[in-house]
Amino acid sequence: MSDVDFIKTTIELARDNVARGGQPFGALLVQDGKVLSEGVNESYIDHDCTAHAEIQAIRNAGKQHQTSSFVGSTMYASGKPCAMCMAAMIQAGVSKLVYCAGDDVGESYGWSTEYLYERMQRDFGNQGIDTTHLPLDEKTQVFELYKEQHGKGNNEQMKG
């Protein structure tokens, strides 16, 4: 399948989701030309603001393939992913993104991503959420316990 075929599939997923009462977004996570999983925006089901199509595709792939790393995969999205979805893709190791509707389309329907990207570009603690850092030794002990049990930190696992 080509990029166009995969994007057309995300549009069909979005169309089906709207027909079920959902929002107009669908996504596919693909690796080596094979669909690992699909997702649609399901925020309306459990009132979960994180249940965007791209995140649902990553969640579904994780469950189906028993991993949280999708290095070398491509995310196909019917609309431009928001900053939260982009961060999830980075965390999951997605290597490529192909999307259809940009903010020029989404904005006229109330679906612009610009405000999130703008806020996320601000320094940590200056994004509009009152932030307090409260370091406690007990938390360091939990990291040490993890390192003892697993031999390395999460960042090392993601790199290797």
Short mmCIF file of N, CA and C in Angstrom, two decimals:
data_model
loop_
_atom_site.label_atom_id
_atom_site.label_comp_id
_atom_site.label_asym_id
_atom_site.label_seq_id
_atom_site.Cartn_x
_atom_site.Cartn_y
_atom_site.Cartn_z
N MET A 1 0.84 -1.20 0.00
CA MET A 1 0.00 0.00 0.00
C MET A 1 0.88 1.25 0.00
N SER A 2 0.36 2.30 -0.57
CA SER A 2 1.09 3.57 -0.64
C SER A 2 0.63 4.50 0.49
N ASP A 3 1.35 5.61 0.64
CA ASP A 3 0.95 6.62 1.62
C ASP A 3 -0.49 7.06 1.38
N VAL A 4 -0.85 7.23 0.11
CA VAL A 4 -2.21 7.67 -0.22
C VAL A 4 -3.23 6.62 0.24
N ASP A 5 -2.93 5.35 0.02
CA ASP A 5 -3.85 4.28 0.45
C ASP A 5 -4.02 4.29 1.97
N PHE A 6 -2.92 4.42 2.70
CA PHE A 6 -3.00 4.44 4.16
C PHE A 6 -3.79 5.66 4.65
N ILE A 7 -3.54 6.83 4.04
CA ILE A 7 -4.27 8.04 4.44
C ILE A 7 -5.76 7.88 4.14
N LYS A 8 -6.10 7.31 3.00
CA LYS A 8 -7.52 7.08 2.68
C LYS A 8 -8.16 6.17 3.72
N THR A 9 -7.41 5.22 4.23
CA THR A 9 -7.93 4.34 5.28
C THR A 9 -8.19 5.13 6.55
N THR A 10 -7.29 6.06 6.90
CA THR A 10 -7.52 6.88 8.11
C THR A 10 -8.76 7.75 7.95
N ILE A 11 -9.00 8.22 6.74
CA ILE A 11 -10.19 9.03 6.50
C ILE A 11 -11.45 8.18 6.66
N GLU A 12 -11.42 6.96 6.19
CA GLU A 12 -12.56 6.05 6.38
C GLU A 12 -12.78 5.75 7.86
N LEU A 13 -11.70 5.54 8.60
CA LEU A 13 -11.82 5.33 10.05
C LEU A 13 -12.48 6.54 10.70
N ALA A 14 -12.05 7.74 10.29
CA ALA A 14 -12.62 8.98 10.83
C ALA A 14 -14.10 9.10 10.47
N ARG A 15 -14.43 8.77 9.24
CA ARG A 15 -15.82 8.83 8.78
C ARG A 15 -16.69 7.87 9.60
N ASP A 16 -16.22 6.65 9.81
CA ASP A 16 -16.95 5.67 10.61
C ASP A 16 -17.11 6.14 12.05
N ASN A 17 -16.07 6.78 12.56
CA ASN A 17 -16.12 7.27 13.94
C ASN A 17 -17.17 8.38 14.09
N VAL A 18 -17.23 9.27 13.13
CA VAL A 18 -18.25 10.33 13.15
C VAL A 18 -19.64 9.71 13.10
N ALA A 19 -19.81 8.69 12.29
CA ALA A 19 -21.11 8.02 12.18
C ALA A 19 -21.53 7.38 13.51
N ARG A 20 -20.55 7.01 14.35
CA ARG A 20 -20.84 6.43 15.67
C ARG A 20 -20.97 7.50 16.76
N GLY A 21 -20.85 8.75 16.37
CA GLY A 21 -20.97 9.83 17.34
C GLY A 21 -19.65 10.39 17.81
N GLY A 22 -18.56 9.93 17.19
CA GLY A 22 -17.22 10.37 17.59
C GLY A 22 -16.71 11.55 16.79
N GLN A 23 -15.46 11.85 17.00
CA GLN A 23 -14.82 12.99 16.36
C GLN A 23 -14.12 12.56 15.07
N PRO A 24 -13.84 13.50 14.18
CA PRO A 24 -13.41 13.17 12.82
C PRO A 24 -11.92 12.85 12.66
N PHE A 25 -11.43 11.88 13.44
CA PHE A 25 -10.01 11.55 13.37
C PHE A 25 -9.78 10.05 13.41
N GLY A 26 -8.89 9.59 12.51
CA GLY A 26 -8.48 8.19 12.47
C GLY A 26 -6.98 8.13 12.27
N ALA A 27 -6.37 7.02 12.69
CA ALA A 27 -4.92 6.86 12.57
C ALA A 27 -4.56 5.40 12.38
N LEU A 28 -3.45 5.18 11.69
CA LEU A 28 -2.88 3.85 11.51
C LEU A 28 -1.42 3.89 11.92
N LEU A 29 -0.96 2.89 12.64
CA LEU A 29 0.46 2.72 12.93
C LEU A 29 0.93 1.58 12.04
N VAL A 30 1.92 1.86 11.20
CA VAL A 30 2.37 0.94 10.16
C VAL A 30 3.87 0.71 10.30
N GLN A 31 4.27 -0.54 10.10
CA GLN A 31 5.70 -0.86 10.09
C GLN A 31 5.97 -1.85 8.96
N ASP A 32 6.98 -1.55 8.18
CA ASP A 32 7.35 -2.40 7.06
C ASP A 32 6.16 -2.71 6.15
N GLY A 33 5.31 -1.70 5.93
CA GLY A 33 4.17 -1.84 5.05
C GLY A 33 2.98 -2.58 5.62
N LYS A 34 3.07 -2.99 6.89
CA LYS A 34 1.99 -3.74 7.52
C LYS A 34 1.36 -2.90 8.62
N VAL A 35 0.04 -2.89 8.67
CA VAL A 35 -0.68 -2.15 9.71
C VAL A 35 -0.51 -2.88 11.04
N LEU A 36 0.10 -2.19 12.01
CA LEU A 36 0.23 -2.75 13.36
C LEU A 36 -1.06 -2.57 14.15
N SER A 37 -1.69 -1.41 13.95
CA SER A 37 -2.93 -1.12 14.66
C SER A 37 -3.59 0.11 14.06
N GLU A 38 -4.81 0.33 14.49
CA GLU A 38 -5.53 1.52 14.08
C GLU A 38 -6.12 2.16 15.33
N GLY A 39 -6.52 3.40 15.17
CA GLY A 39 -7.17 4.10 16.28
C GLY A 39 -8.06 5.20 15.75
N VAL A 40 -9.05 5.54 16.53
CA VAL A 40 -9.91 6.69 16.25
C VAL A 40 -10.01 7.50 17.53
N ASN A 41 -10.41 8.75 17.39
CA ASN A 41 -10.57 9.58 18.57
C ASN A 41 -11.76 9.06 19.36
N GLU A 42 -11.49 8.58 20.58
CA GLU A 42 -12.54 8.02 21.44
C GLU A 42 -12.73 8.82 22.72
N SER A 43 -12.37 10.09 22.67
CA SER A 43 -12.53 10.95 23.85
C SER A 43 -13.97 10.98 24.34
N TYR A 44 -14.90 10.85 23.44
CA TYR A 44 -16.32 10.92 23.76
C TYR A 44 -16.82 9.68 24.52
N ILE A 45 -16.12 8.57 24.45
CA ILE A 45 -16.59 7.33 25.06
C ILE A 45 -16.44 7.37 26.58
N ASP A 46 -15.21 7.56 27.04
CA ASP A 46 -14.94 7.57 28.48
C ASP A 46 -14.62 8.98 28.99
N HIS A 47 -14.89 9.97 28.17
CA HIS A 47 -14.58 11.36 28.53
C HIS A 47 -13.11 11.48 28.90
N ASP A 48 -12.27 10.89 28.04
CA ASP A 48 -10.81 10.83 28.23
C ASP A 48 -10.17 11.74 27.20
N CYS A 49 -9.66 12.88 27.66
CA CYS A 49 -9.08 13.86 26.73
C CYS A 49 -7.79 13.37 26.08
N THR A 50 -7.25 12.24 26.53
CA THR A 50 -6.03 11.70 25.92
C THR A 50 -6.32 10.63 24.87
N ALA A 51 -7.57 10.30 24.65
CA ALA A 51 -7.93 9.20 23.74
C ALA A 51 -8.02 9.65 22.28
N HIS A 52 -6.99 10.37 21.83
CA HIS A 52 -6.93 10.80 20.44
C HIS A 52 -6.56 9.62 19.55
N ALA A 53 -6.82 9.73 18.27
CA ALA A 53 -6.64 8.62 17.33
C ALA A 53 -5.20 8.08 17.35
N GLU A 54 -4.22 8.97 17.32
CA GLU A 54 -2.82 8.53 17.28
C GLU A 54 -2.44 7.79 18.57
N ILE A 55 -2.88 8.32 19.69
CA ILE A 55 -2.57 7.68 20.97
C ILE A 55 -3.29 6.34 21.07
N GLN A 56 -4.53 6.28 20.59
CA GLN A 56 -5.26 5.02 20.60
C GLN A 56 -4.56 3.98 19.71
N ALA A 57 -4.03 4.42 18.57
CA ALA A 57 -3.30 3.50 17.70
C ALA A 57 -2.05 2.97 18.42
N ILE A 58 -1.34 3.83 19.13
CA ILE A 58 -0.16 3.40 19.88
C ILE A 58 -0.57 2.45 21.00
N ARG A 59 -1.63 2.80 21.74
CA ARG A 59 -2.12 1.92 22.82
C ARG A 59 -2.52 0.55 22.27
N ASN A 60 -3.26 0.55 21.18
CA ASN A 60 -3.71 -0.70 20.59
C ASN A 60 -2.53 -1.54 20.11
N ALA A 61 -1.54 -0.89 19.50
CA ALA A 61 -0.36 -1.61 19.03
C ALA A 61 0.41 -2.20 20.21
N GLY A 62 0.52 -1.45 21.29
CA GLY A 62 1.21 -1.95 22.48
C GLY A 62 0.55 -3.20 23.03
N LYS A 63 -0.77 -3.17 23.12
CA LYS A 63 -1.50 -4.33 23.62
C LYS A 63 -1.37 -5.52 22.68
N GLN A 64 -1.51 -5.28 21.38
CA GLN A 64 -1.48 -6.36 20.39
C GLN A 64 -0.10 -6.97 20.22
N HIS A 65 0.94 -6.14 20.35
CA HIS A 65 2.30 -6.60 20.05
C HIS A 65 3.19 -6.69 21.29
N GLN A 66 2.60 -6.40 22.47
CA GLN A 66 3.30 -6.54 23.75
C GLN A 66 4.63 -5.78 23.80
N THR A 67 4.59 -4.54 23.33
CA THR A 67 5.76 -3.68 23.39
C THR A 67 5.29 -2.22 23.43
N SER A 68 6.16 -1.35 23.90
CA SER A 68 5.85 0.08 23.87
C SER A 68 6.80 0.82 22.94
N SER A 69 7.62 0.08 22.22
CA SER A 69 8.60 0.68 21.30
C SER A 69 8.24 0.33 19.86
N PHE A 70 8.08 1.35 19.05
CA PHE A 70 7.73 1.16 17.64
C PHE A 70 8.71 1.91 16.75
N VAL A 71 10.00 1.74 17.05
CA VAL A 71 11.06 2.38 16.29
C VAL A 71 10.97 1.92 14.84
N GLY A 72 11.05 2.88 13.94
CA GLY A 72 10.99 2.57 12.52
C GLY A 72 9.59 2.54 11.95
N SER A 73 8.59 2.82 12.76
CA SER A 73 7.20 2.78 12.28
C SER A 73 6.79 4.14 11.71
N THR A 74 5.66 4.11 11.01
CA THR A 74 5.07 5.32 10.44
C THR A 74 3.66 5.47 10.99
N MET A 75 3.34 6.68 11.43
CA MET A 75 1.98 7.00 11.85
C MET A 75 1.29 7.72 10.71
N TYR A 76 0.14 7.21 10.31
CA TYR A 76 -0.71 7.87 9.32
C TYR A 76 -1.89 8.44 10.09
N ALA A 77 -2.17 9.73 9.89
CA ALA A 77 -3.23 10.40 10.64
C ALA A 77 -4.10 11.20 9.68
N SER A 78 -5.39 11.15 9.91
CA SER A 78 -6.32 11.88 9.04
C SER A 78 -6.23 13.39 9.25
N GLY A 79 -5.73 13.82 10.42
CA GLY A 79 -5.55 15.24 10.71
C GLY A 79 -4.20 15.48 11.36
N LYS A 80 -3.76 16.72 11.37
CA LYS A 80 -2.48 17.07 11.99
C LYS A 80 -2.53 16.72 13.47
N PRO A 81 -1.60 15.90 13.93
CA PRO A 81 -1.59 15.53 15.35
C PRO A 81 -1.31 16.72 16.25
N CYS A 82 -1.96 16.73 17.40
CA CYS A 82 -1.71 17.77 18.39
C CYS A 82 -0.36 17.52 19.08
N ALA A 83 0.05 18.44 19.91
CA ALA A 83 1.34 18.33 20.61
C ALA A 83 1.39 17.10 21.51
N MET A 84 0.29 16.75 22.15
CA MET A 84 0.25 15.56 23.00
C MET A 84 0.49 14.31 22.17
N CYS A 85 -0.17 14.21 21.03
CA CYS A 85 0.00 13.04 20.17
C CYS A 85 1.42 12.98 19.60
N MET A 86 1.97 14.13 19.24
CA MET A 86 3.34 14.16 18.74
C MET A 86 4.31 13.68 19.82
N ALA A 87 4.10 14.12 21.06
CA ALA A 87 4.96 13.66 22.15
C ALA A 87 4.83 12.15 22.35
N ALA A 88 3.62 11.62 22.24
CA ALA A 88 3.42 10.17 22.38
C ALA A 88 4.14 9.42 21.27
N MET A 89 4.09 9.95 20.06
CA MET A 89 4.78 9.31 18.94
C MET A 89 6.29 9.32 19.17
N ILE A 90 6.82 10.43 19.65
CA ILE A 90 8.24 10.51 19.96
C ILE A 90 8.59 9.48 21.03
N GLN A 91 7.80 9.41 22.09
CA GLN A 91 8.03 8.46 23.18
C GLN A 91 7.99 7.02 22.68
N ALA A 92 7.12 6.73 21.72
CA ALA A 92 6.96 5.37 21.19
C ALA A 92 8.02 5.03 20.14
N GLY A 93 8.77 6.00 19.68
CA GLY A 93 9.81 5.74 18.69
C GLY A 93 9.34 5.80 17.25
N VAL A 94 8.16 6.36 17.02
CA VAL A 94 7.65 6.49 15.65
C VAL A 94 8.67 7.31 14.85
N SER A 95 9.01 6.84 13.66
CA SER A 95 10.04 7.49 12.85
C SER A 95 9.52 8.43 11.78
N LYS A 96 8.27 8.24 11.39
CA LYS A 96 7.72 9.05 10.29
C LYS A 96 6.24 9.32 10.56
N LEU A 97 5.80 10.50 10.16
CA LEU A 97 4.40 10.89 10.27
C LEU A 97 3.91 11.34 8.90
N VAL A 98 2.76 10.83 8.49
CA VAL A 98 2.08 11.30 7.28
C VAL A 98 0.67 11.68 7.72
N TYR A 99 0.27 12.94 7.47
CA TYR A 99 -1.07 13.37 7.88
C TYR A 99 -1.76 14.06 6.72
N CYS A 100 -3.07 14.15 6.83
CA CYS A 100 -3.88 14.69 5.74
C CYS A 100 -4.30 16.13 6.01
N ALA A 101 -5.31 16.35 6.82
CA ALA A 101 -5.82 17.70 7.05
C ALA A 101 -4.90 18.47 8.00
N GLY A 102 -4.47 19.64 7.55
CA GLY A 102 -3.65 20.51 8.39
C GLY A 102 -4.51 21.50 9.15
N ASP A 103 -3.85 22.39 9.88
CA ASP A 103 -4.58 23.41 10.64
C ASP A 103 -5.39 24.32 9.73
N ASP A 104 -4.96 24.47 8.48
CA ASP A 104 -5.71 25.32 7.56
C ASP A 104 -7.12 24.76 7.33
N VAL A 105 -7.28 23.44 7.43
CA VAL A 105 -8.60 22.81 7.32
C VAL A 105 -9.25 22.74 8.69
N GLY A 106 -8.52 22.19 9.66
CA GLY A 106 -9.08 21.95 10.98
C GLY A 106 -9.56 23.19 11.71
N GLU A 107 -8.84 24.30 11.54
CA GLU A 107 -9.17 25.53 12.27
C GLU A 107 -10.59 26.00 11.99
N SER A 108 -11.04 25.89 10.76
CA SER A 108 -12.38 26.37 10.44
C SER A 108 -13.48 25.52 11.08
N TYR A 109 -13.10 24.34 11.61
CA TYR A 109 -14.04 23.46 12.30
C TYR A 109 -13.77 23.37 13.80
N GLY A 110 -12.85 24.23 14.28
CA GLY A 110 -12.54 24.25 15.71
C GLY A 110 -11.49 23.23 16.13
N TRP A 111 -10.66 22.74 15.19
CA TRP A 111 -9.70 21.69 15.49
C TRP A 111 -8.26 22.13 15.22
N SER A 112 -7.88 23.33 15.50
CA SER A 112 -6.51 23.78 15.30
C SER A 112 -5.60 23.22 16.40
N THR A 113 -4.37 22.91 16.03
CA THR A 113 -3.38 22.42 17.01
C THR A 113 -2.42 23.51 17.45
N GLU A 114 -2.49 24.67 16.84
CA GLU A 114 -1.51 25.73 17.05
C GLU A 114 -1.36 26.15 18.52
N TYR A 115 -2.47 26.28 19.24
CA TYR A 115 -2.38 26.77 20.61
C TYR A 115 -1.60 25.80 21.50
N LEU A 116 -1.73 24.49 21.25
CA LEU A 116 -0.97 23.52 22.05
C LEU A 116 0.52 23.58 21.72
N TYR A 117 0.84 23.64 20.43
CA TYR A 117 2.25 23.73 20.05
C TYR A 117 2.87 25.01 20.60
N GLU A 118 2.13 26.10 20.57
CA GLU A 118 2.65 27.36 21.11
C GLU A 118 2.93 27.24 22.61
N ARG A 119 2.00 26.68 23.35
CA ARG A 119 2.20 26.53 24.80
C ARG A 119 3.35 25.59 25.11
N MET A 120 3.49 24.54 24.34
CA MET A 120 4.55 23.56 24.62
C MET A 120 5.94 24.10 24.27
N GLN A 121 6.01 25.16 23.47
CA GLN A 121 7.30 25.77 23.15
C GLN A 121 7.83 26.63 24.29
N ARG A 122 6.97 26.98 25.22
CA ARG A 122 7.40 27.77 26.37
C ARG A 122 8.25 26.89 27.29
N ASP A 123 9.10 27.52 28.08
CA ASP A 123 9.91 26.79 29.04
C ASP A 123 9.02 26.04 30.02
N PHE A 124 9.51 24.88 30.49
CA PHE A 124 8.78 24.09 31.47
C PHE A 124 8.42 24.97 32.66
N GLY A 125 7.18 24.86 33.10
CA GLY A 125 6.69 25.66 34.21
C GLY A 125 6.05 26.97 33.77
N ASN A 126 6.17 27.30 32.49
CA ASN A 126 5.59 28.53 31.95
C ASN A 126 4.55 28.24 30.88
N GLN A 127 3.88 27.11 31.00
CA GLN A 127 2.92 26.70 29.99
C GLN A 127 1.48 26.92 30.41
N GLY A 128 1.29 27.64 31.51
CA GLY A 128 -0.06 27.96 31.94
C GLY A 128 -0.59 27.07 33.05
N ILE A 129 0.27 26.21 33.59
CA ILE A 129 -0.09 25.35 34.72
C ILE A 129 0.82 25.72 35.89
N ASP A 130 0.24 26.06 37.02
CA ASP A 130 1.02 26.38 38.21
C ASP A 130 1.85 25.15 38.59
N THR A 131 3.17 25.27 38.58
CA THR A 131 4.07 24.13 38.75
C THR A 131 4.98 24.33 39.96
N THR A 132 5.03 23.31 40.82
CA THR A 132 5.90 23.33 41.99
C THR A 132 6.76 22.08 41.98
N HIS A 133 8.07 22.23 42.15
CA HIS A 133 8.99 21.08 42.25
C HIS A 133 9.21 20.79 43.73
N LEU A 134 8.92 19.57 44.15
CA LEU A 134 9.04 19.17 45.55
C LEU A 134 9.87 17.89 45.63
N PRO A 135 11.21 18.02 45.56
CA PRO A 135 12.06 16.84 45.58
C PRO A 135 12.11 16.19 46.97
N LEU A 136 11.94 14.87 47.01
CA LEU A 136 12.02 14.11 48.25
C LEU A 136 12.96 12.93 48.04
N ASP A 137 13.73 12.59 49.06
CA ASP A 137 14.66 11.46 48.96
C ASP A 137 13.93 10.15 48.68
N GLU A 138 12.71 10.02 49.18
CA GLU A 138 11.97 8.78 48.98
C GLU A 138 11.80 8.46 47.49
N LYS A 139 11.65 9.46 46.65
CA LYS A 139 11.49 9.22 45.22
C LYS A 139 12.79 8.70 44.63
N THR A 140 13.90 9.25 45.06
CA THR A 140 15.20 8.76 44.58
C THR A 140 15.36 7.29 44.93
N GLN A 141 14.88 6.89 46.08
CA GLN A 141 14.96 5.49 46.49
C GLN A 141 14.17 4.59 45.55
N VAL A 142 13.05 5.06 45.04
CA VAL A 142 12.24 4.28 44.11
C VAL A 142 13.01 4.10 42.79
N PHE A 143 13.70 5.15 42.33
CA PHE A 143 14.52 5.02 41.13
C PHE A 143 15.65 4.00 41.35
N GLU A 144 16.26 4.05 42.52
CA GLU A 144 17.33 3.10 42.85
C GLU A 144 16.79 1.67 42.87
N LEU A 145 15.62 1.47 43.44
CA LEU A 145 15.01 0.15 43.46
C LEU A 145 14.77 -0.35 42.03
N TYR A 146 14.26 0.50 41.18
CA TYR A 146 14.04 0.13 39.79
C TYR A 146 15.36 -0.27 39.12
N LYS A 147 16.40 0.54 39.34
CA LYS A 147 17.70 0.26 38.73
C LYS A 147 18.24 -1.08 39.22
N GLU A 148 18.07 -1.39 40.51
CA GLU A 148 18.52 -2.68 41.05
C GLU A 148 17.77 -3.83 40.39
N GLN A 149 16.49 -3.68 40.19
CA GLN A 149 15.67 -4.76 39.64
C GLN A 149 15.84 -4.93 38.13
N HIS A 150 16.11 -3.83 37.43
CA HIS A 150 16.14 -3.88 35.96
C HIS A 150 17.51 -3.59 35.37
N GLY A 151 18.45 -3.16 36.18
CA GLY A 151 19.81 -2.95 35.70
C GLY A 151 20.10 -1.66 34.98
N LYS A 152 19.07 -0.92 34.63
CA LYS A 152 19.30 0.35 33.95
C LYS A 152 18.03 1.19 33.99
N GLY A 153 18.18 2.44 33.61
CA GLY A 153 17.03 3.35 33.58
C GLY A 153 16.26 3.22 32.28
N ASN A 154 15.08 3.80 32.23
CA ASN A 154 14.20 3.73 31.06
C ASN A 154 14.85 4.34 29.83
N ASN A 155 15.55 5.47 29.96
CA ASN A 155 16.19 6.09 28.81
C ASN A 155 17.22 5.15 28.19
N GLU A 156 17.94 4.40 29.01
CA GLU A 156 18.91 3.45 28.50
C GLU A 156 18.19 2.33 27.75
N GLN A 157 17.05 1.90 28.25
CA GLN A 157 16.29 0.84 27.58
C GLN A 157 15.79 1.33 26.24
N MET A 158 15.35 2.59 26.16
CA MET A 158 14.82 3.12 24.90
C MET A 158 15.93 3.25 23.86
N LYS A 159 17.16 3.55 24.31
CA LYS A 159 18.27 3.70 23.38
C LYS A 159 18.83 2.35 22.94
N GLY A 160 18.73 1.35 23.79
CA GLY A 160 19.39 0.08 23.47
C GLY A 160 18.45 -1.02 23.41
#
